Amino acid sequence: MKVIAILNQKGGVGKTTLSINIARALQLGDFNVVLVDADPQGSARDWNDANEGQLIPVVGLDRKSLPADIKNLSGYDFAIVDGAPQTKELAIAAIKSADIVLIPVQPSPLDIWATNDLIELVRERQELTGDKPKAAYIVSRQIQNTTVGNEVRNVLAESGIKVFNSGTFQRIAYSDIITQGKTVFESHDDKAKSEMIKITNELGEFINE
Ligand SMILES: Nc1ncnc2c1ncn2[C@@H]1O[C@H](COP(=O)(O)OP(=O)(O)OP(=O)(O)O)[C@@H](O)[C@H]1O
Ligand SMILES: [Mg+2]
């Protein structure tokens, strides 16, 4: 099982949104996927309640024991870990459990700076293990018709951490689906679907790199 942790200690950057939609994209690609809600706020579990557990298996593992607990999940090709904001201890646990760390970041300087601590934690772990986890940034919630997303990609790339070419734009569909317990794949927004397919494909390439 590959563990993909979607982390950023900054709140509201799109961790849960990406987790749910990447999990669904992988599931539609015929993989067995479990969504791990590692956030005590329980957003992924609320989302799961809203669809009465009919879409993606969701488990809540929001304690420091995550790296051990996640090993008890069996029969899945992928575990997508929706990370918590703020709590350093939980970020460390998620990094420890992960093969891949994806860091959604909104296109603003403050948001870029806010990821420094997380990158530091990822590097500490990489030094300890020799390589794991691999980490990449995903630019999230870009504004249409601006080039800010690409400028941000250039700044992020200076960190030496991979930056995905794919990302999400600001779209109503992403917020609508959450409260409805759906994903973009049950919505009518083809652009959002296409974004999520591109992100998931790029994730697949990154895993195999
Ligand atoms: N690409 C997008 N377009 C429009 N709205 C978005 C997009 N991505 C996320 N949102 C909205 O922004 C808000 C925050 O997103 P989300 O809950 O995914 O972030 P988060 O990082 O998980 O937050 P938290 O740190 O509180 O867990 C939500 O209301 C969500 O619907
Ligand atoms: Mg969240």
Short mmCIF file of C-alpha atoms and ligand atoms in Angstrom, two decimals:
data_model
loop_
_atom_site.label_atom_id
_atom_site.label_comp_id
_atom_site.label_asym_id
_atom_site.label_seq_id
_atom_site.Cartn_x
_atom_site.Cartn_y
_atom_site.Cartn_z
CA MET A 1 0.00 0.00 0.00
CA LYS A 2 1.27 3.45 -0.93
CA VAL A 3 0.55 6.15 1.63
CA ILE A 4 0.01 9.64 0.23
CA ALA A 5 -0.20 12.33 2.93
CA ILE A 6 -1.66 15.70 2.00
CA LEU A 7 -0.19 18.12 4.49
CA ASN A 8 0.18 21.78 5.30
CA GLN A 9 0.03 23.24 8.77
CA LYS A 10 -1.70 26.29 7.32
CA GLY A 11 -5.50 25.96 7.42
CA GLY A 12 -7.83 26.19 4.47
CA VAL A 13 -5.30 25.54 1.71
CA GLY A 14 -7.23 22.65 0.15
CA LYS A 15 -5.90 19.55 1.95
CA THR A 16 -9.30 17.94 2.43
CA THR A 17 -10.51 18.96 -1.03
CA LEU A 18 -7.48 17.39 -2.70
CA SER A 19 -7.61 14.30 -0.47
CA ILE A 20 -11.20 13.49 -1.31
CA ASN A 21 -10.88 14.12 -5.03
CA ILE A 22 -7.53 12.34 -5.49
CA ALA A 23 -8.93 9.38 -3.55
CA ARG A 24 -11.95 9.29 -5.85
CA ALA A 25 -9.85 9.67 -9.00
CA LEU A 26 -7.72 6.68 -7.95
CA GLN A 27 -10.84 4.70 -7.07
CA LEU A 28 -12.31 5.41 -10.52
CA GLY A 29 -9.00 4.17 -11.91
CA ASP A 30 -9.90 0.81 -10.30
CA PHE A 31 -7.60 1.04 -7.30
CA ASN A 32 -8.69 0.11 -3.78
CA VAL A 33 -8.45 3.33 -1.82
CA VAL A 34 -8.95 4.28 1.82
CA LEU A 35 -9.19 7.87 2.95
CA VAL A 36 -7.53 8.45 6.32
CA ASP A 37 -8.89 11.42 8.25
CA ALA A 38 -5.85 12.46 10.31
CA ASP A 39 -7.42 15.76 11.30
CA PRO A 40 -9.23 15.94 14.68
CA GLN A 41 -11.62 18.47 13.03
CA GLY A 42 -12.99 15.43 11.19
CA SER A 43 -13.78 17.18 7.90
CA ALA A 44 -13.30 14.03 5.82
CA ARG A 45 -15.51 12.12 8.26
CA ASP A 46 -18.19 14.85 8.01
CA TRP A 47 -17.97 14.58 4.24
CA ASN A 48 -18.29 10.79 4.53
CA ASP A 49 -21.38 11.22 6.74
CA ALA A 50 -22.93 13.47 4.11
CA ASN A 51 -22.85 10.59 1.60
CA GLU A 52 -23.67 7.97 4.26
CA GLY A 53 -20.37 6.23 3.65
CA GLN A 54 -21.33 5.28 0.10
CA LEU A 55 -18.37 6.64 -1.85
CA ILE A 56 -14.93 6.01 -0.33
CA PRO A 57 -14.01 4.05 2.82
CA VAL A 58 -12.95 6.62 5.45
CA VAL A 59 -11.18 5.90 8.72
CA GLY A 60 -10.29 8.41 11.43
CA LEU A 61 -6.69 8.09 12.66
CA ASP A 62 -5.98 11.43 14.25
CA ARG A 63 -3.45 10.49 16.90
CA LYS A 64 0.33 10.32 17.11
CA SER A 65 -0.02 6.55 16.66
CA LEU A 66 -0.90 7.08 12.97
CA PRO A 67 2.27 5.41 11.58
CA ALA A 68 1.50 2.21 13.51
CA ASP A 69 -2.28 2.38 13.06
CA ILE A 70 -2.08 2.81 9.30
CA LYS A 71 -0.15 -0.45 9.01
CA ASN A 72 -3.27 -2.25 10.26
CA LEU A 73 -5.19 -1.21 7.17
CA SER A 74 -5.04 -4.02 4.67
CA GLY A 75 -6.40 -4.71 1.23
CA TYR A 76 -5.82 -1.23 -0.12
CA ASP A 77 -3.57 -0.03 -2.94
CA PHE A 78 -3.55 3.55 -1.64
CA ALA A 79 -4.18 5.32 1.65
CA ILE A 80 -4.78 9.04 1.22
CA VAL A 81 -4.08 10.87 4.49
CA ASP A 82 -5.92 14.15 4.98
CA GLY A 83 -3.67 16.07 7.36
CA ALA A 84 -4.51 18.42 10.20
CA PRO A 85 -3.55 22.10 10.29
CA GLN A 86 -1.33 23.49 13.05
CA THR A 87 -0.46 20.46 15.15
CA LYS A 88 3.23 19.74 14.71
CA GLU A 89 3.03 16.33 16.39
CA LEU A 90 0.37 15.16 13.96
CA ALA A 91 2.37 16.49 11.00
CA ILE A 92 5.39 14.50 12.19
CA ALA A 93 3.24 11.36 12.53
CA ALA A 94 1.79 11.81 9.04
CA ILE A 95 5.24 12.38 7.51
CA LYS A 96 6.47 9.23 9.22
CA SER A 97 3.60 7.19 7.80
CA ALA A 98 3.95 8.53 4.25
CA ASP A 99 5.62 7.39 1.05
CA ILE A 100 4.64 10.66 -0.60
CA VAL A 101 3.87 14.05 0.97
CA LEU A 102 1.85 16.46 -1.15
CA ILE A 103 1.79 20.06 0.01
CA PRO A 104 -1.05 22.20 -1.33
CA VAL A 105 -0.07 25.84 -1.30
CA GLN A 106 -2.12 28.86 -2.26
CA PRO A 107 -0.49 31.37 -4.57
CA SER A 108 0.60 33.98 -2.02
CA PRO A 109 3.98 34.77 -0.47
CA LEU A 110 2.64 34.31 3.07
CA ASP A 111 1.43 30.85 2.18
CA ILE A 112 4.78 29.91 0.66
CA TRP A 113 6.67 31.02 3.78
CA ALA A 114 4.21 29.14 5.96
CA THR A 115 5.38 25.82 4.46
CA ASN A 116 8.99 26.24 5.65
CA ASP A 117 8.45 24.38 8.93
CA LEU A 118 6.76 21.48 7.16
CA ILE A 119 9.58 21.22 4.60
CA GLU A 120 12.03 21.17 7.49
CA LEU A 121 10.17 18.24 9.09
CA VAL A 122 10.09 16.38 5.76
CA ARG A 123 13.85 16.90 5.31
CA GLU A 124 14.58 15.65 8.83
CA ARG A 125 12.65 12.49 8.07
CA GLN A 126 14.36 12.05 4.69
CA GLU A 127 17.76 12.30 6.37
CA LEU A 128 16.74 9.65 8.87
CA THR A 129 15.40 7.18 6.30
CA GLY A 130 17.75 8.00 3.44
CA ASP A 131 14.97 9.01 1.02
CA LYS A 132 11.37 8.61 2.23
CA PRO A 133 9.00 10.40 1.96
CA LYS A 134 9.18 12.06 -1.44
CA ALA A 135 7.57 15.48 -1.32
CA ALA A 136 5.96 17.80 -3.86
CA TYR A 137 4.07 21.08 -3.86
CA ILE A 138 0.72 21.49 -5.58
CA VAL A 139 -0.47 25.02 -6.29
CA SER A 140 -4.07 25.19 -5.17
CA ARG A 141 -6.89 27.68 -5.61
CA GLN A 142 -5.27 29.69 -8.39
CA ILE A 143 -7.28 32.62 -9.67
CA GLN A 144 -8.39 32.40 -13.32
CA ASN A 145 -6.65 34.55 -15.91
CA THR A 146 -3.67 35.37 -13.76
CA THR A 147 -0.09 34.22 -14.09
CA VAL A 148 0.43 34.23 -10.33
CA GLY A 149 0.31 30.45 -10.29
CA ASN A 150 3.36 30.18 -12.53
CA GLU A 151 5.26 32.85 -10.61
CA VAL A 152 4.56 30.91 -7.44
CA ARG A 153 5.80 27.70 -9.08
CA ASN A 154 9.11 29.38 -9.85
CA VAL A 155 9.50 30.60 -6.27
CA LEU A 156 8.57 27.21 -4.83
CA ALA A 157 11.01 25.43 -7.16
CA GLU A 158 13.88 27.37 -5.57
CA SER A 159 13.35 25.26 -2.44
CA GLY A 160 14.56 22.20 -4.36
CA ILE A 161 11.23 20.45 -3.69
CA LYS A 162 9.34 19.23 -6.75
CA VAL A 163 6.42 21.41 -7.89
CA PHE A 164 3.56 19.76 -9.79
CA ASN A 165 2.68 21.35 -13.13
CA SER A 166 -0.94 20.48 -12.41
CA GLY A 167 -2.98 22.20 -9.70
CA THR A 168 -6.43 23.50 -8.90
CA PHE A 169 -8.06 26.77 -9.83
CA GLN A 170 -10.61 28.53 -7.68
CA ARG A 171 -13.94 26.91 -8.67
CA ILE A 172 -17.35 26.83 -6.99
CA ALA A 173 -17.63 23.09 -7.73
CA TYR A 174 -14.91 22.30 -5.19
CA SER A 175 -16.76 23.91 -2.32
CA ASP A 176 -20.22 22.70 -3.40
CA ILE A 177 -19.26 19.04 -3.49
CA ILE A 178 -17.87 18.96 0.04
CA THR A 179 -21.16 19.78 1.76
CA GLN A 180 -22.99 17.39 -0.58
CA GLY A 181 -20.67 14.51 0.29
CA LYS A 182 -19.61 14.24 -3.35
CA THR A 183 -16.47 14.69 -5.42
CA VAL A 184 -15.93 16.66 -8.61
CA PHE A 185 -16.49 13.39 -10.46
CA GLU A 186 -20.16 13.51 -9.40
CA SER A 187 -20.40 17.18 -10.40
CA HIS A 188 -20.99 18.82 -13.76
CA ASP A 189 -17.73 20.78 -13.72
CA ASP A 190 -15.60 19.20 -16.45
CA LYS A 191 -12.74 21.64 -15.80
CA ALA A 192 -12.51 20.61 -12.16
CA LYS A 193 -12.63 16.93 -13.19
CA SER A 194 -9.87 17.50 -15.71
CA GLU A 195 -7.73 19.25 -13.06
CA MET A 196 -8.11 16.36 -10.68
CA ILE A 197 -7.28 13.79 -13.37
CA LYS A 198 -4.12 15.72 -14.28
CA ILE A 199 -3.07 15.95 -10.62
CA THR A 200 -3.68 12.23 -10.11
CA ASN A 201 -1.76 11.32 -13.28
CA GLU A 202 1.15 13.50 -12.21
CA LEU A 203 1.05 11.85 -8.79
CA GLY A 204 1.26 8.45 -10.51
CA GLU A 205 4.34 9.57 -12.46
CA PHE A 206 5.90 11.01 -9.30
CA ILE A 207 5.41 7.75 -7.40
CA ASN A 208 7.23 5.86 -10.15
CA GLU A 209 10.01 8.44 -10.63
N1 LIG B 1 -9.87 24.96 -5.79
C1 LIG B 1 -10.80 25.42 -4.96
N2 LIG B 1 -11.77 26.25 -5.42
C2 LIG B 1 -12.72 26.73 -4.60
N3 LIG B 1 -12.81 26.46 -3.29
C3 LIG B 1 -11.88 25.64 -2.77
C4 LIG B 1 -10.83 25.08 -3.57
N4 LIG B 1 -10.07 24.30 -2.76
C5 LIG B 1 -10.62 24.38 -1.54
N5 LIG B 1 -11.70 25.19 -1.53
C6 LIG B 1 -12.54 25.57 -0.39
O1 LIG B 1 -11.70 26.22 0.56
C7 LIG B 1 -12.03 25.83 1.87
C8 LIG B 1 -10.83 25.16 2.50
O2 LIG B 1 -10.53 23.98 1.76
P1 LIG B 1 -10.16 22.63 2.51
O3 LIG B 1 -11.15 22.35 3.59
O4 LIG B 1 -9.96 21.59 1.48
O5 LIG B 1 -8.78 23.08 3.14
P2 LIG B 1 -7.96 22.36 4.30
O6 LIG B 1 -6.54 22.66 4.03
O7 LIG B 1 -8.35 20.94 4.40
O8 LIG B 1 -8.45 23.15 5.57
P3 LIG B 1 -8.14 22.74 7.12
O9 LIG B 1 -6.73 23.15 7.35
O10 LIG B 1 -9.13 23.54 7.91
O11 LIG B 1 -8.33 21.27 7.23
C9 LIG B 1 -13.23 24.91 1.76
O12 LIG B 1 -14.39 25.66 1.94
C10 LIG B 1 -13.13 24.39 0.33
O13 LIG B 1 -14.41 24.07 -0.17
MG MG B 2 -9.00 19.83 6.03
#
